[in-house]
Amino acid sequence: MAIFPGIDPAKCNGCGLCVTVCERGGLILVTGPVVAAVETANCDWCAYCETVCETGAIRCAYEIVFEVP
Ligand code: SF4
Ligand code: SF4
């Protein structure tokens, strides 16, 4: 099963920013203020959607870890 960004409908205000920034067609605005992640095969986990979401409704299911040499 593919892992894709999780969206908390209780926090989503339907602004559509995440849909706008996704270059992979991985998100679609659905009924009301809720956004759903779809077409998960196209998601490259760039996390742009998580970054632009002002309400914290999107959480990518991974962490980026920077290693200090
Ligand atoms: S950016 Fe956040 S608040 Fe806006 S539509 Fe996407 S999930 Fe909802
Ligand atoms: S992580 Fe990137 S490719 Fe995946 S749904 Fe979000 S913006 Fe689109």
mmCIF file of N, CA and C and ligand atoms in Angstrom:
data_model
loop_
_atom_site.group_PDB
_atom_site.id
_atom_site.type_symbol
_atom_site.label_atom_id
_atom_site.label_comp_id
_atom_site.label_asym_id
_atom_site.label_seq_id
_atom_site.Cartn_x
_atom_site.Cartn_y
_atom_site.Cartn_z
ATOM 1 N N MET A 1 0.849 -1.195 0.000
ATOM 2 C CA MET A 1 0.000 0.000 0.000
ATOM 3 C C MET A 1 0.882 1.241 0.000
ATOM 4 N N ALA A 2 0.552 2.190 -0.865
ATOM 5 C CA ALA A 2 1.364 3.388 -0.981
ATOM 6 C C ALA A 2 1.197 4.285 0.236
ATOM 7 N N ILE A 3 2.266 4.948 0.590
ATOM 8 C CA ILE A 3 2.210 5.929 1.667
ATOM 9 C C ILE A 3 2.042 7.299 1.027
ATOM 10 N N PHE A 4 1.120 8.074 1.534
ATOM 11 C CA PHE A 4 0.880 9.388 0.961
ATOM 12 C C PHE A 4 0.588 10.381 2.079
ATOM 13 N N PRO A 5 0.659 11.681 1.766
ATOM 14 C CA PRO A 5 0.406 12.674 2.801
ATOM 15 C C PRO A 5 -0.958 12.488 3.435
ATOM 16 N N GLY A 6 -0.997 12.535 4.746
ATOM 17 C CA GLY A 6 -2.260 12.424 5.453
ATOM 18 C C GLY A 6 -2.863 13.797 5.688
ATOM 19 N N ILE A 7 -4.169 13.914 5.574
ATOM 20 C CA ILE A 7 -4.846 15.192 5.726
ATOM 21 C C ILE A 7 -5.886 15.090 6.826
ATOM 22 N N ASP A 8 -5.804 16.044 7.764
ATOM 23 C CA ASP A 8 -6.768 16.087 8.859
ATOM 24 C C ASP A 8 -7.915 17.005 8.446
ATOM 25 N N PRO A 9 -9.063 16.459 8.142
ATOM 26 C CA PRO A 9 -10.181 17.274 7.662
ATOM 27 C C PRO A 9 -10.637 18.299 8.691
ATOM 28 N N ALA A 10 -10.380 18.051 9.954
ATOM 29 C CA ALA A 10 -10.797 18.987 10.995
ATOM 30 C C ALA A 10 -9.970 20.268 10.951
ATOM 31 N N LYS A 11 -8.756 20.188 10.383
ATOM 32 C CA LYS A 11 -7.873 21.359 10.322
ATOM 33 C C LYS A 11 -7.901 22.037 8.957
ATOM 34 N N CYS A 12 -8.393 21.348 7.954
ATOM 35 C CA CYS A 12 -8.376 21.888 6.589
ATOM 36 C C CYS A 12 -9.476 22.934 6.406
ATOM 37 N N ASN A 13 -9.071 24.105 5.865
ATOM 38 C CA ASN A 13 -10.053 25.164 5.616
ATOM 39 C C ASN A 13 -10.401 25.294 4.135
ATOM 40 N N GLY A 14 -9.872 24.388 3.318
ATOM 41 C CA GLY A 14 -10.223 24.380 1.902
ATOM 42 C C GLY A 14 -9.567 25.464 1.078
ATOM 43 N N CYS A 15 -8.452 26.015 1.550
ATOM 44 C CA CYS A 15 -7.811 27.129 0.835
ATOM 45 C C CYS A 15 -7.256 26.709 -0.529
ATOM 46 N N GLY A 16 -6.891 25.456 -0.677
ATOM 47 C CA GLY A 16 -6.422 24.955 -1.963
ATOM 48 C C GLY A 16 -4.949 25.168 -2.249
ATOM 49 N N LEU A 17 -4.209 25.741 -1.307
ATOM 50 C CA LEU A 17 -2.785 26.002 -1.533
ATOM 51 C C LEU A 17 -2.012 24.721 -1.839
ATOM 52 N N CYS A 18 -2.335 23.671 -1.128
ATOM 53 C CA CYS A 18 -1.614 22.405 -1.322
ATOM 54 C C CYS A 18 -1.824 21.872 -2.733
ATOM 55 N N VAL A 19 -3.029 22.016 -3.233
ATOM 56 C CA VAL A 19 -3.330 21.543 -4.586
ATOM 57 C C VAL A 19 -2.530 22.361 -5.602
ATOM 58 N N THR A 20 -2.405 23.652 -5.344
ATOM 59 C CA THR A 20 -1.699 24.544 -6.258
ATOM 60 C C THR A 20 -0.217 24.208 -6.356
ATOM 61 N N VAL A 21 0.398 23.903 -5.246
ATOM 62 C CA VAL A 21 1.847 23.687 -5.254
ATOM 63 C C VAL A 21 2.244 22.274 -5.675
ATOM 64 N N CYS A 22 1.327 21.349 -5.642
ATOM 65 C CA CYS A 22 1.676 19.969 -6.003
ATOM 66 C C CYS A 22 1.908 19.864 -7.506
ATOM 67 N N GLU A 23 3.116 19.536 -7.866
ATOM 68 C CA GLU A 23 3.480 19.434 -9.280
ATOM 69 C C GLU A 23 3.199 18.053 -9.851
ATOM 70 N N ARG A 24 2.728 17.148 -9.005
ATOM 71 C CA ARG A 24 2.541 15.769 -9.429
ATOM 72 C C ARG A 24 1.079 15.365 -9.561
ATOM 73 N N GLY A 25 0.174 16.305 -9.358
ATOM 74 C CA GLY A 25 -1.238 15.949 -9.427
ATOM 75 C C GLY A 25 -1.643 14.997 -8.326
ATOM 76 N N GLY A 26 -0.988 15.116 -7.193
ATOM 77 C CA GLY A 26 -1.226 14.166 -6.112
ATOM 78 C C GLY A 26 -2.364 14.539 -5.191
ATOM 79 N N LEU A 27 -2.902 15.746 -5.359
ATOM 80 C CA LEU A 27 -3.959 16.195 -4.455
ATOM 81 C C LEU A 27 -5.122 16.745 -5.257
ATOM 82 N N ILE A 28 -6.292 16.602 -4.717
ATOM 83 C CA ILE A 28 -7.475 17.171 -5.376
ATOM 84 C C ILE A 28 -8.392 17.734 -4.306
ATOM 85 N N LEU A 29 -8.977 18.896 -4.592
ATOM 86 C CA LEU A 29 -9.911 19.523 -3.664
ATOM 87 C C LEU A 29 -11.268 18.857 -3.838
ATOM 88 N N VAL A 30 -11.783 18.304 -2.773
ATOM 89 C CA VAL A 30 -13.068 17.623 -2.859
ATOM 90 C C VAL A 30 -14.118 18.400 -2.076
ATOM 91 N N THR A 31 -15.248 17.824 -1.877
ATOM 92 C CA THR A 31 -16.392 18.539 -1.303
ATOM 93 C C THR A 31 -16.065 19.273 -0.015
ATOM 94 N N GLY A 32 -16.574 20.486 0.085
ATOM 95 C CA GLY A 32 -16.418 21.280 1.288
ATOM 96 C C GLY A 32 -14.979 21.668 1.532
ATOM 97 N N PRO A 33 -14.655 21.865 2.780
ATOM 98 C CA PRO A 33 -13.308 22.310 3.124
ATOM 99 C C PRO A 33 -12.305 21.176 3.243
ATOM 100 N N VAL A 34 -12.685 20.025 2.801
ATOM 101 C CA VAL A 34 -11.801 18.877 2.987
ATOM 102 C C VAL A 34 -11.024 18.576 1.713
ATOM 103 N N VAL A 35 -9.749 18.362 1.867
ATOM 104 C CA VAL A 35 -8.893 17.993 0.747
ATOM 105 C C VAL A 35 -8.474 16.552 0.919
ATOM 106 N N ALA A 36 -8.488 15.813 -0.173
ATOM 107 C CA ALA A 36 -8.101 14.414 -0.088
ATOM 108 C C ALA A 36 -6.878 14.148 -0.941
ATOM 109 N N ALA A 37 -6.026 13.285 -0.479
ATOM 110 C CA ALA A 37 -4.876 12.865 -1.262
ATOM 111 C C ALA A 37 -5.297 11.744 -2.189
ATOM 112 N N VAL A 38 -5.038 11.927 -3.460
ATOM 113 C CA VAL A 38 -5.412 10.903 -4.432
ATOM 114 C C VAL A 38 -4.254 10.717 -5.400
ATOM 115 N N GLU A 39 -4.401 9.783 -6.324
ATOM 116 C CA GLU A 39 -3.365 9.528 -7.318
ATOM 117 C C GLU A 39 -2.013 9.394 -6.643
ATOM 118 N N THR A 40 -1.981 8.574 -5.653
ATOM 119 C CA THR A 40 -0.795 8.486 -4.809
ATOM 120 C C THR A 40 0.430 7.981 -5.554
ATOM 121 N N ALA A 41 0.237 7.320 -6.670
ATOM 122 C CA ALA A 41 1.383 6.833 -7.432
ATOM 123 C C ALA A 41 2.200 7.995 -7.982
ATOM 124 N N ASN A 42 1.556 9.171 -8.091
ATOM 125 C CA ASN A 42 2.258 10.337 -8.626
ATOM 126 C C ASN A 42 2.950 11.168 -7.565
ATOM 127 N N CYS A 43 2.773 10.831 -6.332
ATOM 128 C CA CYS A 43 3.378 11.615 -5.253
ATOM 129 C C CYS A 43 4.852 11.260 -5.135
ATOM 130 N N ASP A 44 5.698 12.304 -5.178
ATOM 131 C CA ASP A 44 7.138 12.050 -5.038
ATOM 132 C C ASP A 44 7.652 12.476 -3.664
ATOM 133 N N TRP A 45 6.729 12.741 -2.749
ATOM 134 C CA TRP A 45 7.051 13.063 -1.364
ATOM 135 C C TRP A 45 7.908 14.322 -1.246
ATOM 136 N N CYS A 46 7.645 15.279 -2.092
ATOM 137 C CA CYS A 46 8.416 16.521 -2.034
ATOM 138 C C CYS A 46 8.094 17.315 -0.774
ATOM 139 N N ALA A 47 6.915 17.101 -0.212
ATOM 140 C CA ALA A 47 6.445 17.759 1.016
ATOM 141 C C ALA A 47 6.100 19.230 0.823
ATOM 142 N N TYR A 48 6.003 19.674 -0.407
ATOM 143 C CA TYR A 48 5.580 21.059 -0.644
ATOM 144 C C TYR A 48 4.218 21.311 -0.008
ATOM 145 N N CYS A 49 3.322 20.341 -0.151
ATOM 146 C CA CYS A 49 1.963 20.520 0.373
ATOM 147 C C CYS A 49 1.995 20.724 1.885
ATOM 148 N N GLU A 50 2.818 19.966 2.550
ATOM 149 C CA GLU A 50 2.921 20.101 4.002
ATOM 150 C C GLU A 50 3.490 21.470 4.370
ATOM 151 N N THR A 51 4.432 21.942 3.576
ATOM 152 C CA THR A 51 5.089 23.216 3.862
ATOM 153 C C THR A 51 4.136 24.395 3.729
ATOM 154 N N VAL A 52 3.298 24.386 2.712
ATOM 155 C CA VAL A 52 2.443 25.558 2.463
ATOM 156 C C VAL A 52 1.176 25.557 3.302
ATOM 157 N N CYS A 53 0.807 24.441 3.847
ATOM 158 C CA CYS A 53 -0.444 24.377 4.600
ATOM 159 C C CYS A 53 -0.315 25.180 5.898
ATOM 160 N N GLU A 54 -1.096 26.233 5.990
ATOM 161 C CA GLU A 54 -0.993 27.146 7.128
ATOM 162 C C GLU A 54 -1.711 26.635 8.366
ATOM 163 N N THR A 55 -2.542 25.631 8.204
ATOM 164 C CA THR A 55 -3.297 25.131 9.352
ATOM 165 C C THR A 55 -2.716 23.838 9.922
ATOM 166 N N GLY A 56 -1.664 23.348 9.288
ATOM 167 C CA GLY A 56 -1.065 22.107 9.771
ATOM 168 C C GLY A 56 -1.912 20.893 9.486
ATOM 169 N N ALA A 57 -2.732 20.972 8.442
ATOM 170 C CA ALA A 57 -3.649 19.864 8.158
ATOM 171 C C ALA A 57 -2.965 18.704 7.446
ATOM 172 N N ILE A 58 -1.817 18.982 6.801
ATOM 173 C CA ILE A 58 -1.137 17.925 6.037
ATOM 174 C C ILE A 58 0.115 17.476 6.763
ATOM 175 N N ARG A 59 0.251 16.194 6.849
ATOM 176 C CA ARG A 59 1.449 15.614 7.450
ATOM 177 C C ARG A 59 1.976 14.517 6.529
ATOM 178 N N CYS A 60 3.192 14.681 6.058
ATOM 179 C CA CYS A 60 3.802 13.628 5.261
ATOM 180 C C CYS A 60 4.331 12.561 6.206
ATOM 181 N N ALA A 61 4.159 11.350 5.806
ATOM 182 C CA ALA A 61 4.446 10.229 6.698
ATOM 183 C C ALA A 61 5.910 9.832 6.677
ATOM 184 N N TYR A 62 6.755 10.822 6.766
ATOM 185 C CA TYR A 62 8.189 10.547 6.841
ATOM 186 C C TYR A 62 8.866 11.793 7.375
ATOM 187 N N GLU A 63 10.102 11.664 7.750
ATOM 188 C CA GLU A 63 10.856 12.803 8.245
ATOM 189 C C GLU A 63 12.108 12.956 7.409
ATOM 190 N N ILE A 64 12.498 14.203 7.190
ATOM 191 C CA ILE A 64 13.757 14.469 6.515
ATOM 192 C C ILE A 64 14.811 14.693 7.601
ATOM 193 N N VAL A 65 15.869 13.921 7.549
ATOM 194 C CA VAL A 65 16.918 14.006 8.571
ATOM 195 C C VAL A 65 18.192 14.524 7.930
ATOM 196 N N PHE A 66 18.718 15.602 8.477
ATOM 197 C CA PHE A 66 19.966 16.157 7.969
ATOM 198 C C PHE A 66 21.119 15.622 8.803
ATOM 199 N N GLU A 67 22.118 15.116 8.125
ATOM 200 C CA GLU A 67 23.272 14.574 8.835
ATOM 201 C C GLU A 67 24.403 15.597 8.773
ATOM 202 N N VAL A 68 24.899 15.953 9.935
ATOM 203 C CA VAL A 68 26.007 16.917 10.004
ATOM 204 C C VAL A 68 27.325 16.160 9.922
ATOM 205 N N PRO A 69 28.152 16.488 8.926
ATOM 206 C CA PRO A 69 29.412 15.745 8.776
ATOM 207 C C PRO A 69 30.384 16.034 9.909
HETATM 208 S S1 SF4 B 1 -3.238 23.819 2.264
HETATM 209 FE FE1 SF4 B 1 -4.029 22.838 4.144
HETATM 210 S S2 SF4 B 1 -5.856 24.042 4.698
HETATM 211 FE FE2 SF4 B 1 -5.376 24.490 2.539
HETATM 212 S S3 SF4 B 1 -6.627 23.026 1.317
HETATM 213 FE FE3 SF4 B 1 -4.591 22.097 1.664
HETATM 214 S S4 SF4 B 1 -4.847 20.825 3.531
HETATM 215 FE FE4 SF4 B 1 -6.543 22.280 3.463
HETATM 216 S S1 SF4 B 2 4.262 15.500 -1.116
HETATM 217 FE FE1 SF4 B 2 4.595 16.703 -3.011
HETATM 218 S S2 SF4 B 2 3.982 15.335 -4.691
HETATM 219 FE FE2 SF4 B 2 3.142 14.484 -2.794
HETATM 220 S S3 SF4 B 2 1.033 15.277 -2.667
HETATM 221 FE FE3 SF4 B 2 2.404 16.695 -1.514
HETATM 222 S S4 SF4 B 2 3.011 18.318 -2.951
HETATM 223 FE FE4 SF4 B 2 2.192 16.558 -4.147
#
